[in-house]
mmCIF file of C-alpha atoms in Angstrom:
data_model
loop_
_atom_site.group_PDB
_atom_site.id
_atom_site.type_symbol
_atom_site.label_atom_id
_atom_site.label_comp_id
_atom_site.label_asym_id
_atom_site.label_seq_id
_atom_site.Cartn_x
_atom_site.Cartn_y
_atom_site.Cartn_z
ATOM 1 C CA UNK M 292 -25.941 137.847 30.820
ATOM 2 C CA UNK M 293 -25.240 141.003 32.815
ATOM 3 C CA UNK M 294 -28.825 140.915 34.251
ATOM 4 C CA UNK M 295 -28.256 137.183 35.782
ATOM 5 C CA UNK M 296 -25.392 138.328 37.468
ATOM 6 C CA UNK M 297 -27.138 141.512 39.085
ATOM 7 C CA UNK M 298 -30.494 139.316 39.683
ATOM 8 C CA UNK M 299 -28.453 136.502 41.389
ATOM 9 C CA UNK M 300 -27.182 138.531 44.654
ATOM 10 C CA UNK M 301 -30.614 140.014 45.269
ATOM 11 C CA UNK M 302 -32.319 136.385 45.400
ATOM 12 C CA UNK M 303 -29.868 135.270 47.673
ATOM 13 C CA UNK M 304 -30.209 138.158 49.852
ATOM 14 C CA UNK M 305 -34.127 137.614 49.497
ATOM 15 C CA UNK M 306 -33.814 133.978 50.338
ATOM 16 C CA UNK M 307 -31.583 135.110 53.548
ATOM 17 C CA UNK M 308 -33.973 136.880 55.250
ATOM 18 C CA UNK M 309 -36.847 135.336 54.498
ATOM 19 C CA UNK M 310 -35.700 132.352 56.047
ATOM 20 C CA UNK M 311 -34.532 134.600 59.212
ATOM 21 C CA UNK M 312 -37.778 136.159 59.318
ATOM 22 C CA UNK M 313 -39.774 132.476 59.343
ATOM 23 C CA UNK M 314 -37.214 131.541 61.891
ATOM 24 C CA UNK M 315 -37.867 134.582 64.163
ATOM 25 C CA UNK M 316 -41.202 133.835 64.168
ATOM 26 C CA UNK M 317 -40.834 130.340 64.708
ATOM 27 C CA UNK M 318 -39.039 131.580 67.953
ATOM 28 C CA UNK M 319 -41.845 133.899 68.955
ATOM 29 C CA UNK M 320 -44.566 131.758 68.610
ATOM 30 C CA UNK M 321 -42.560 129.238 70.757
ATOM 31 C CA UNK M 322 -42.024 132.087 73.482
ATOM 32 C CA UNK M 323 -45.487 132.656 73.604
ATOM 33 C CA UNK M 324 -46.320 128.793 73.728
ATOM 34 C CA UNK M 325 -44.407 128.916 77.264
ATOM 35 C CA UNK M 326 -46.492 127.814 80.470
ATOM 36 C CA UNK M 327 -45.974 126.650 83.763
ATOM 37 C CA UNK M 328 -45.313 123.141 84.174
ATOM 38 C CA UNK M 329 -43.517 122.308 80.564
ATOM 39 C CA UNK M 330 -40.546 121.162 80.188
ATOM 40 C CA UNK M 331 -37.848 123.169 78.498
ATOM 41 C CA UNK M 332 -34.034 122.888 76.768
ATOM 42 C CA UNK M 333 -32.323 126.658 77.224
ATOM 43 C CA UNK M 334 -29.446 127.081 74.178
ATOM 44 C CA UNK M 335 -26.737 126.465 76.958
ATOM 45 C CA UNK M 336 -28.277 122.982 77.258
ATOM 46 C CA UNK M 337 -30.170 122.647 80.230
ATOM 47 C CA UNK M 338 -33.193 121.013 81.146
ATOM 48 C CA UNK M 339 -35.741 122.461 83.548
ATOM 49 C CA UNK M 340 -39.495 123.001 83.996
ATOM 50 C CA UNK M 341 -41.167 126.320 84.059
ATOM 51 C CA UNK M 342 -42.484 127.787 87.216
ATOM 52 C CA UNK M 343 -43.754 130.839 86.264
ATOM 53 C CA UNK M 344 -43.951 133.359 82.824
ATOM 54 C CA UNK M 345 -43.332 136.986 82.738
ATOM 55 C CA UNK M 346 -43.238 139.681 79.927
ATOM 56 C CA UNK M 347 -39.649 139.271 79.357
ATOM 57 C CA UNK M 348 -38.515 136.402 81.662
ATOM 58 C CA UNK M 349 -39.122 132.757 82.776
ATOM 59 C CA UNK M 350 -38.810 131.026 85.894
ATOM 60 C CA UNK M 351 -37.123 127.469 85.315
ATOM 61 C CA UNK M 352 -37.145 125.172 88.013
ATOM 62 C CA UNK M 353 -33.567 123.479 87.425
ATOM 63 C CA UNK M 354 -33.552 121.172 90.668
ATOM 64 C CA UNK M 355 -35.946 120.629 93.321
ATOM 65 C CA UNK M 356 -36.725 123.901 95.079
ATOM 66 C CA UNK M 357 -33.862 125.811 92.843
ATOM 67 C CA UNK M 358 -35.984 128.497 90.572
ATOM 68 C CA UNK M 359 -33.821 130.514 88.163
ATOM 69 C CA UNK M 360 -35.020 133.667 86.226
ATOM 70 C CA UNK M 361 -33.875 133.239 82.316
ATOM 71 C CA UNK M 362 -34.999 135.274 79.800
ATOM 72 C CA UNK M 363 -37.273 134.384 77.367
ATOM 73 C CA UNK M 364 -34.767 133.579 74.238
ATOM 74 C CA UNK M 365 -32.776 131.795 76.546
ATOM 75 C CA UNK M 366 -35.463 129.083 76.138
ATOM 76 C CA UNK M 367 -33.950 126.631 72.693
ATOM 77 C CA UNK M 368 -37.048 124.480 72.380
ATOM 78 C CA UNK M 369 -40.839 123.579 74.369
ATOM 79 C CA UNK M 370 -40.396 119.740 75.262
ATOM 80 C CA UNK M 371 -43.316 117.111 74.742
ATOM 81 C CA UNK M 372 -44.118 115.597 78.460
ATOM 82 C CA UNK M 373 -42.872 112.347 77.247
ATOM 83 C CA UNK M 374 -39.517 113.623 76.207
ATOM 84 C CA UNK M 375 -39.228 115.505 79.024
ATOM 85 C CA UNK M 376 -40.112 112.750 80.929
ATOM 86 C CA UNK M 377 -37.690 110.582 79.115
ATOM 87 C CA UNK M 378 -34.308 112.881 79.558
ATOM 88 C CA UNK M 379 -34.387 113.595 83.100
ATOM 89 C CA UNK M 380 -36.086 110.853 84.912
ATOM 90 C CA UNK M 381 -34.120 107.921 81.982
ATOM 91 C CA UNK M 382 -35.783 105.572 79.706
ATOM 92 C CA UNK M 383 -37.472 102.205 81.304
ATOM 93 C CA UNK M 384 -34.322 99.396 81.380
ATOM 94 C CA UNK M 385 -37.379 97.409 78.815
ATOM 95 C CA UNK M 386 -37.008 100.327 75.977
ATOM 96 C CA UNK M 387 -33.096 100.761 75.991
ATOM 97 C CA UNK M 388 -31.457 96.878 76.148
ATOM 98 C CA UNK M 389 -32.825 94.355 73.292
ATOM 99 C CA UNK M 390 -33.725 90.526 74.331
ATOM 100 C CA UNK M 391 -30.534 88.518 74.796
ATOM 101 C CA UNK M 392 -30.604 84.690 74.077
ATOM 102 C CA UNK M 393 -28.180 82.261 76.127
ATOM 103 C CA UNK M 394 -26.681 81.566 73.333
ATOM 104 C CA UNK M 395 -25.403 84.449 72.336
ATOM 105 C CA UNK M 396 -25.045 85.622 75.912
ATOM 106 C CA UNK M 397 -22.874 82.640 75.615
ATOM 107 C CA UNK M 398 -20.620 83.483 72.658
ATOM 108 C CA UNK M 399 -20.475 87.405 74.328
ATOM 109 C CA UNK M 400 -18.470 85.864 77.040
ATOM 110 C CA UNK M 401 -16.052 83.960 74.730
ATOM 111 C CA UNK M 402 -15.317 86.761 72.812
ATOM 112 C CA UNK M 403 -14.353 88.984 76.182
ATOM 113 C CA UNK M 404 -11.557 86.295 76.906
ATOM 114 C CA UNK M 405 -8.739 88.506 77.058
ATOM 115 C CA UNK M 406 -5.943 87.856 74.238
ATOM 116 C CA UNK M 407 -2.166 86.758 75.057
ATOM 117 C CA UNK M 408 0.990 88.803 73.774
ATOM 118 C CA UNK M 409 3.451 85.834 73.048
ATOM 119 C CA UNK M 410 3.003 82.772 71.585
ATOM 120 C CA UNK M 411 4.408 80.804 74.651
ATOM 121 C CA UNK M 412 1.918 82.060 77.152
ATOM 122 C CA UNK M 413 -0.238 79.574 77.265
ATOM 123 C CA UNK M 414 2.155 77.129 78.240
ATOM 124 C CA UNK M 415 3.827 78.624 81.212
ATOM 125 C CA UNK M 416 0.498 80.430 82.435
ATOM 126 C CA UNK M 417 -2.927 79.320 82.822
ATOM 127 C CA UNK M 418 -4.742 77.110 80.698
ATOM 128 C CA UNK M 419 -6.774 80.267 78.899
ATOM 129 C CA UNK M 420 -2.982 81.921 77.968
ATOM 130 C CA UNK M 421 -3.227 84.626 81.500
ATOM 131 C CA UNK M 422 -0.274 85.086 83.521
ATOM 132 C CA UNK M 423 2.304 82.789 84.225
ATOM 133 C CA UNK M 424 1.703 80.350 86.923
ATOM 134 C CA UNK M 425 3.198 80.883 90.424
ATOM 135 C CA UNK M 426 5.741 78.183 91.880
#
């Protein structure tokens, strides 16, 4: 009994940094991975394209003619083209709205009818329940 409770701690410190360590090298084989003209996400969230590599810096291209110096692990993640692509330029208008039939296109624009707050509305206003009519 007394050995579980001294072997428990020491595999969860084991686990700890073993995962850190596979992380950390995750991160350096990304760093290493970095070349002009990919796309990149640095941890504060921005998007840009690399311009140039250095030992311990990157230059990311954040606008048209705007080049930046980051460091290295300010880089979160190497972005596929497509992705890239994708985030800053927006998805084709095709990929992002399904096929609408009249139909329902149709039954969309009933449902947007805006709704009355008394009962008597519809009498004294319009014939869809809107404001009162003017006299």
């Amino acid at each position: 009994m007394n050995l579980i409770i001294l072997l428990l701690p020491i595999i969860a410190i084991v686990l700890m940094f073993r995962s850190q360590k596979k992380r950390q090298q995750q991160m350096q084989s990304m760093q290493t991975a970095l070349e002009p003209g990919a796309g990149v996400r640095t941890i504060g969230g921005l998007y840009a394209q690399v311009k140039a590599v250095n030992e311990e810096t990157v230059e990311l291209e954040i606008a048209p003619g705007v080049i930046s110096h980051f460091t290295k692990s300010a880089v979160a993640a190497v972005l596929d083209p497509q992705e890239y692509d994708a985030i800053i330029n927006g998805r084709p208008a095709e990929d992002e709205l399904p096929e609408v039939d009249a139909e329902d296109a149709e039954a969309e624009q009933a449902e947007d009818k805006p709704l009355t707050l008394t009962k008597d509305s519809a009498e004294k206003g319009d014939a869809e329940g809107g404001a009162p009519a003017s006299k």
